[in-house]
CSV table of C-alpha atoms in Angstrom, one decimal:
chain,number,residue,atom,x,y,z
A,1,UNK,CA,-103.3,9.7,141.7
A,2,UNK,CA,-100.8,7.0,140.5
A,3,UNK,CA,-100.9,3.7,141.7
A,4,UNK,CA,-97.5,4.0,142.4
A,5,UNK,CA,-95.2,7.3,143.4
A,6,UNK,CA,-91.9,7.7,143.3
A,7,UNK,CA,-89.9,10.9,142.8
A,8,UNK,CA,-88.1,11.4,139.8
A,9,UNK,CA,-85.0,12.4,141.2
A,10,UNK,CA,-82.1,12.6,140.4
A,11,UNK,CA,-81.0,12.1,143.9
A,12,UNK,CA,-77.6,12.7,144.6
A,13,UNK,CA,-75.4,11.6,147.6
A,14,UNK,CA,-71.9,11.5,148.5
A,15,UNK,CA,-70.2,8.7,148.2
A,16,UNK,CA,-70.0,6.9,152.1
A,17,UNK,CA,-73.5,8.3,152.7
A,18,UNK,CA,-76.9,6.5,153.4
A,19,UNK,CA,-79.2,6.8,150.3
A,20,UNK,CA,-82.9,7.1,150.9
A,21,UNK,CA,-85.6,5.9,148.1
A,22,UNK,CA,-89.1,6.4,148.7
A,23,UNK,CA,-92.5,4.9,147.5
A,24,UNK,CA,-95.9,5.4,148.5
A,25,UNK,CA,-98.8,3.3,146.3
A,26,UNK,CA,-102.8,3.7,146.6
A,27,UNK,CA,-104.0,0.6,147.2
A,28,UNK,CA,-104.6,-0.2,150.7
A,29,UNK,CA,-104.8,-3.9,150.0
A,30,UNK,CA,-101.4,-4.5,148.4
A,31,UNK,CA,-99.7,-7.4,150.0
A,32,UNK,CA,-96.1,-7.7,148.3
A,33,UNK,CA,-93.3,-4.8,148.1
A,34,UNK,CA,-90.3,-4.9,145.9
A,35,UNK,CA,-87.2,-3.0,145.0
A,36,UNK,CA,-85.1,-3.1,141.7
A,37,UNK,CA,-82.3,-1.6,140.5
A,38,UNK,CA,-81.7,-1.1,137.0
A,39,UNK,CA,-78.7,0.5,135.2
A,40,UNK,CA,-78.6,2.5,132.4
A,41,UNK,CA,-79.5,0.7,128.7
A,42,UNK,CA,-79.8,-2.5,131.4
A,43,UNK,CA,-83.0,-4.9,132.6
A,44,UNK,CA,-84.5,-4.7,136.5
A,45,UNK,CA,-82.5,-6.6,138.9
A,46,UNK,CA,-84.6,-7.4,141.7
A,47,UNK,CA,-82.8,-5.9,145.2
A,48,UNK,CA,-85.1,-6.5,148.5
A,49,UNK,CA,-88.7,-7.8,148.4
A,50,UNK,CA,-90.5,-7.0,151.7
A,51,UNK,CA,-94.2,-8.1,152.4
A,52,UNK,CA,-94.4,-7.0,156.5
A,53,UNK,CA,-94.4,-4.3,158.2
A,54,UNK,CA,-91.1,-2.9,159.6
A,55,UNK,CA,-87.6,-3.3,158.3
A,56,UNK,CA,-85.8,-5.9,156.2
A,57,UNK,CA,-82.0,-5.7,155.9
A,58,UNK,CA,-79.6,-7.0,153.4
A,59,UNK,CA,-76.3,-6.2,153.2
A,60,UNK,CA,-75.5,-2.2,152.6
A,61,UNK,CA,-80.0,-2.5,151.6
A,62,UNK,CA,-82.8,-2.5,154.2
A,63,UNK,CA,-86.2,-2.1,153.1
A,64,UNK,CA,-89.0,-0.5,155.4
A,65,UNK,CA,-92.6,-1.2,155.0
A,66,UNK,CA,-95.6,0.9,156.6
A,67,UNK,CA,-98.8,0.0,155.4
A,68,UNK,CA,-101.0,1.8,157.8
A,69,UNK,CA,-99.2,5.0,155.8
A,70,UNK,CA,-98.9,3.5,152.2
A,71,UNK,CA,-95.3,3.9,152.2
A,72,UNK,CA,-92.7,1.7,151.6
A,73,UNK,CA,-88.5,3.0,151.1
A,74,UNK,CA,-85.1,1.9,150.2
A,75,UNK,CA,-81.8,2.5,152.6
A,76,UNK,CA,-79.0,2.2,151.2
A,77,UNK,CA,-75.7,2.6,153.6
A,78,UNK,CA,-72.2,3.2,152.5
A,79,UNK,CA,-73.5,4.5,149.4
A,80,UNK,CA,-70.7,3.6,146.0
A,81,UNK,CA,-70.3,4.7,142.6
A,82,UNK,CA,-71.3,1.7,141.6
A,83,UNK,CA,-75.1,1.6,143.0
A,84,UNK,CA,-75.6,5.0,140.6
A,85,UNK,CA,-79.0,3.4,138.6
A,86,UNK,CA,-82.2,4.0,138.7
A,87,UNK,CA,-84.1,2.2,141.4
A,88,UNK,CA,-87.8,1.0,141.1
A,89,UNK,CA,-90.5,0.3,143.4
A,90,UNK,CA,-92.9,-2.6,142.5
A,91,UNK,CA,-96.5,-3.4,144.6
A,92,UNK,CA,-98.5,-6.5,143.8
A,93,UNK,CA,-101.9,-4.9,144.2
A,94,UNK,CA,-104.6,-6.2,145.7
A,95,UNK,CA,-106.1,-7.2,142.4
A,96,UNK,CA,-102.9,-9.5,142.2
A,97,UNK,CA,-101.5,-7.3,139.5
A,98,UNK,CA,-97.9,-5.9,139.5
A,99,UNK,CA,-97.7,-2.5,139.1
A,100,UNK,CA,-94.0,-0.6,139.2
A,101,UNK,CA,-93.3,3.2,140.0
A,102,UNK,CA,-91.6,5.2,137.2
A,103,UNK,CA,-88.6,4.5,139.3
A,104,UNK,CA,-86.3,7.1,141.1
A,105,UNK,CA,-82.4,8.4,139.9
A,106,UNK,CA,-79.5,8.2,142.0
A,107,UNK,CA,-76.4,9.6,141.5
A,108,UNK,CA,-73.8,8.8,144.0
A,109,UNK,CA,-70.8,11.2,143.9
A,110,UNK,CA,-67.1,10.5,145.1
B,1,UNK,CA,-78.3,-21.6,135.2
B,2,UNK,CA,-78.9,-19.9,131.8
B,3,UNK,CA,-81.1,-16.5,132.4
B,4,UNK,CA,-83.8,-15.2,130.1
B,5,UNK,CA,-83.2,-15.2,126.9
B,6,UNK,CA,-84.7,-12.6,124.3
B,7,UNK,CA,-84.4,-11.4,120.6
B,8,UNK,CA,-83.9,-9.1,118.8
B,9,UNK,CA,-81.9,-7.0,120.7
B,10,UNK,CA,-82.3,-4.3,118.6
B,11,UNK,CA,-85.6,-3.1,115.5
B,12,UNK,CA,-86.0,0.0,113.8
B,13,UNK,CA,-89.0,-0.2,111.7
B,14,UNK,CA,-91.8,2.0,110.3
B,15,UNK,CA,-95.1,2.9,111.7
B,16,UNK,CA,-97.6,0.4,110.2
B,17,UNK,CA,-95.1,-2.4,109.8
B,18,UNK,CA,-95.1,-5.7,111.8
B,19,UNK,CA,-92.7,-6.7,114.3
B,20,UNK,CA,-92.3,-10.3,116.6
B,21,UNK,CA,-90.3,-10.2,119.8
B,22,UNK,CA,-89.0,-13.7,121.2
B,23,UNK,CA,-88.4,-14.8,124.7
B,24,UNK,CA,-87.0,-18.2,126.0
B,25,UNK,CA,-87.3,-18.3,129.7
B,26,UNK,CA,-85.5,-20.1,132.9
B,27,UNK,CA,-85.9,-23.4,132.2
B,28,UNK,CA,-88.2,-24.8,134.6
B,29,UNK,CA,-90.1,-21.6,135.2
B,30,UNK,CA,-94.1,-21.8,134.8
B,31,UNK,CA,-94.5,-18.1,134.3
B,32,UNK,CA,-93.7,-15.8,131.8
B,33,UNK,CA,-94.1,-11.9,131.7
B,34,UNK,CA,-94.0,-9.5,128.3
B,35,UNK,CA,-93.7,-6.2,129.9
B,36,UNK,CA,-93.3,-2.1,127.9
B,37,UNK,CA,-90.9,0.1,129.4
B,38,UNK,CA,-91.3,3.7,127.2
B,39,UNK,CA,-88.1,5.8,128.1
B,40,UNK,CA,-88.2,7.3,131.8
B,41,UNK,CA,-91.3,5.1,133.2
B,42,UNK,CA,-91.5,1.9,134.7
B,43,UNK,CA,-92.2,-1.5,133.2
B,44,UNK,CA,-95.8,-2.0,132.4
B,45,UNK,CA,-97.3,-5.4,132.5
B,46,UNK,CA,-98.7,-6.5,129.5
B,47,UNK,CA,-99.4,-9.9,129.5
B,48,UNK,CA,-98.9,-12.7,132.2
B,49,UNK,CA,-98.7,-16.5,130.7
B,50,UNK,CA,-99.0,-19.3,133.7
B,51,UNK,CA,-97.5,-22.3,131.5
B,52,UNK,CA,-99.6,-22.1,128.1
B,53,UNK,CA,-102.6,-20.2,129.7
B,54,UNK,CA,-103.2,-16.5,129.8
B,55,UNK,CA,-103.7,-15.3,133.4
B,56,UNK,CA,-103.4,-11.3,132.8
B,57,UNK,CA,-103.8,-9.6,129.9
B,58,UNK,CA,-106.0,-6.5,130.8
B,59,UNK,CA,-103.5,-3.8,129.7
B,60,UNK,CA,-102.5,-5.4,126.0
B,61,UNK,CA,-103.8,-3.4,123.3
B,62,UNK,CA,-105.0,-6.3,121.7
B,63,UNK,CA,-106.3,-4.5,118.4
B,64,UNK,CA,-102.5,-4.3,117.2
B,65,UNK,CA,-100.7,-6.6,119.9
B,66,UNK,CA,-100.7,-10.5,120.2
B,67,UNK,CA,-98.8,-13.4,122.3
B,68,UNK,CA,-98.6,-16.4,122.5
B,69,UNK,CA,-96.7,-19.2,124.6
B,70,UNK,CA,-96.8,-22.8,122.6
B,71,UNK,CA,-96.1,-25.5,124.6
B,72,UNK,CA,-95.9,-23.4,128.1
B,73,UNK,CA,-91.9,-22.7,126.7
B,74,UNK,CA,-90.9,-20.1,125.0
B,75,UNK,CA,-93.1,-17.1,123.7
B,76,UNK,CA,-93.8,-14.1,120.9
B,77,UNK,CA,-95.3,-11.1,121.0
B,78,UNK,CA,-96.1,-9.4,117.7
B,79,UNK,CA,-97.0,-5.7,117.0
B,80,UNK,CA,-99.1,-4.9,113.8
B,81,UNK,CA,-99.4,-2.8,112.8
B,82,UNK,CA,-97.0,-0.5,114.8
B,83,UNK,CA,-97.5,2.9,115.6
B,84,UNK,CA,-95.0,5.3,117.0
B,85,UNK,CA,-95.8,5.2,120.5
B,86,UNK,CA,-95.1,1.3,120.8
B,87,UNK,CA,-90.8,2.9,120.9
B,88,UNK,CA,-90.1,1.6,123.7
B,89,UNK,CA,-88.1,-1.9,125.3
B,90,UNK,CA,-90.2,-4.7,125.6
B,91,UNK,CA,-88.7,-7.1,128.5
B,92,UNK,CA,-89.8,-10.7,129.1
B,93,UNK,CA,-89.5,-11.9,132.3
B,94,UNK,CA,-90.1,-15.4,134.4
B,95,UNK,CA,-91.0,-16.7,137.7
B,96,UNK,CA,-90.9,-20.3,138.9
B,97,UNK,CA,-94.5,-19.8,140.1
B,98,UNK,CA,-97.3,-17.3,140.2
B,99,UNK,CA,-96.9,-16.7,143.8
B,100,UNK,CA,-96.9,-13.3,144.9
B,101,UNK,CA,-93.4,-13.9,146.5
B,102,UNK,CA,-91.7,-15.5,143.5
B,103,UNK,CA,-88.8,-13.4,142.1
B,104,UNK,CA,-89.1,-12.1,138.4
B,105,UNK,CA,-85.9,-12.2,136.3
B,106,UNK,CA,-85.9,-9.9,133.3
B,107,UNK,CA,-84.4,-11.1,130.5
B,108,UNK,CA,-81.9,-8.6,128.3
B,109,UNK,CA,-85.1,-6.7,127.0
B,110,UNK,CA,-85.7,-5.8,122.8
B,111,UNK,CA,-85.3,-2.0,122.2
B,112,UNK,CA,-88.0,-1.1,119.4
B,113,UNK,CA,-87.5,2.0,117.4
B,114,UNK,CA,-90.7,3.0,115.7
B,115,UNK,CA,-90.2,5.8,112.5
């Protein structure tokens, strides 16, 4: 089992929609949860860090953190062209170690 | 505020050569990340620096890669020799702190070609 799961994608979604980005990890213990987009040929920009259960909003972005299920996801409303990148998840595990998911595609189509 | 600063942006070498990355950070910031990102995965951490001192190095092959931070400033990382399965970009990041809520900026990353 990774240490961090995230589908693949590509996830595609009409522009307007709400995008939805999940991430579940293995270690029960992780105390810090963070989103990042990065584009194409570009570095991670960080988005939303959560480290609480329940939701976070920013913007268009709210975060939502369940530990008692290992999950953690992305919503992103009024989905644009423009947030077409891959997104990654990032845990700070209980060892104090950063650990990211192989990230998930999304495609956002007019 | 000047971001993260990195070179080269670009090396194609052969396998067996030697190759040095560079990486100036926020000014100000105590800690420094070198991190691998192979095509289609997510960065790996390889080494953590909290000013001059190593705090995480567990997953740095450390028979062919080395780091160093002089001064607590700006850092290397080396390859040699180089195989084919270091192709990857190598991204340097910094936090103000090592707290687990400090944000990481990436700097530009150094895209490594490996033949």
């Amino acid at each position: 089992q990774k240490e961090v799961e995230q589908n693949s994608g590509p996830l595609s979604v009409p522009e307007g929609a709400i995008a939805s980005l999940n991430c579940t990890y293995s270690d029960r213990g992780s105390q810090s949860f963070f989103w990042y987009r990065q584009y194409s040929g570009k570095s991670p920009e960080l988005i939303m860090s959560i480290y609480s259960n329940g939701d976070k909003e920013d913007g268009r972005f709210t975060a939502q953190l369940n530990k008692a299920s290992q999950y953690v996801s992305l919503l992103i409303r009024d989905s644009q062209p423009s947030d077409s990148a891959t997104y990654l998840c990032a845990v700070y595990s209980s060892a104090s170690k950063i650990i990211f998911g192989s990230g998930t595609r999304l495609s956002i189509r007019p | 505020e000047a971001g993260v600063a990195q070179s080269p942006r670009y090396k194609i070498i052969e396998k067996r050569q030697s190759v040095a990355f560079w990486c100036n950070p926020i000014s100000g910031h105590a800690t420094l990340y070198w991190y691998q990102q192979i095509l289609g995965q997510g960065p790996k951490l390889l080494i953590q620096f909290q000013n001059n001192g190593v705090v995480d190095d567990s997953q740095l092959p450390k028979d062919r890669f080395s780091a160093e931070r002089l001064k607590g400033v700006d850092s290397t990382l080396k390859i040699q020799p180089a195989k084919l399965e270091d192709s990857a970009v190598y991204l340097c990041a910094s936090s103000l702190g090592h707290e687990l809520q400090e944000t990481q900026y990436f700097g530009p990353g150094t895209r490594l070609l490996v033949l």
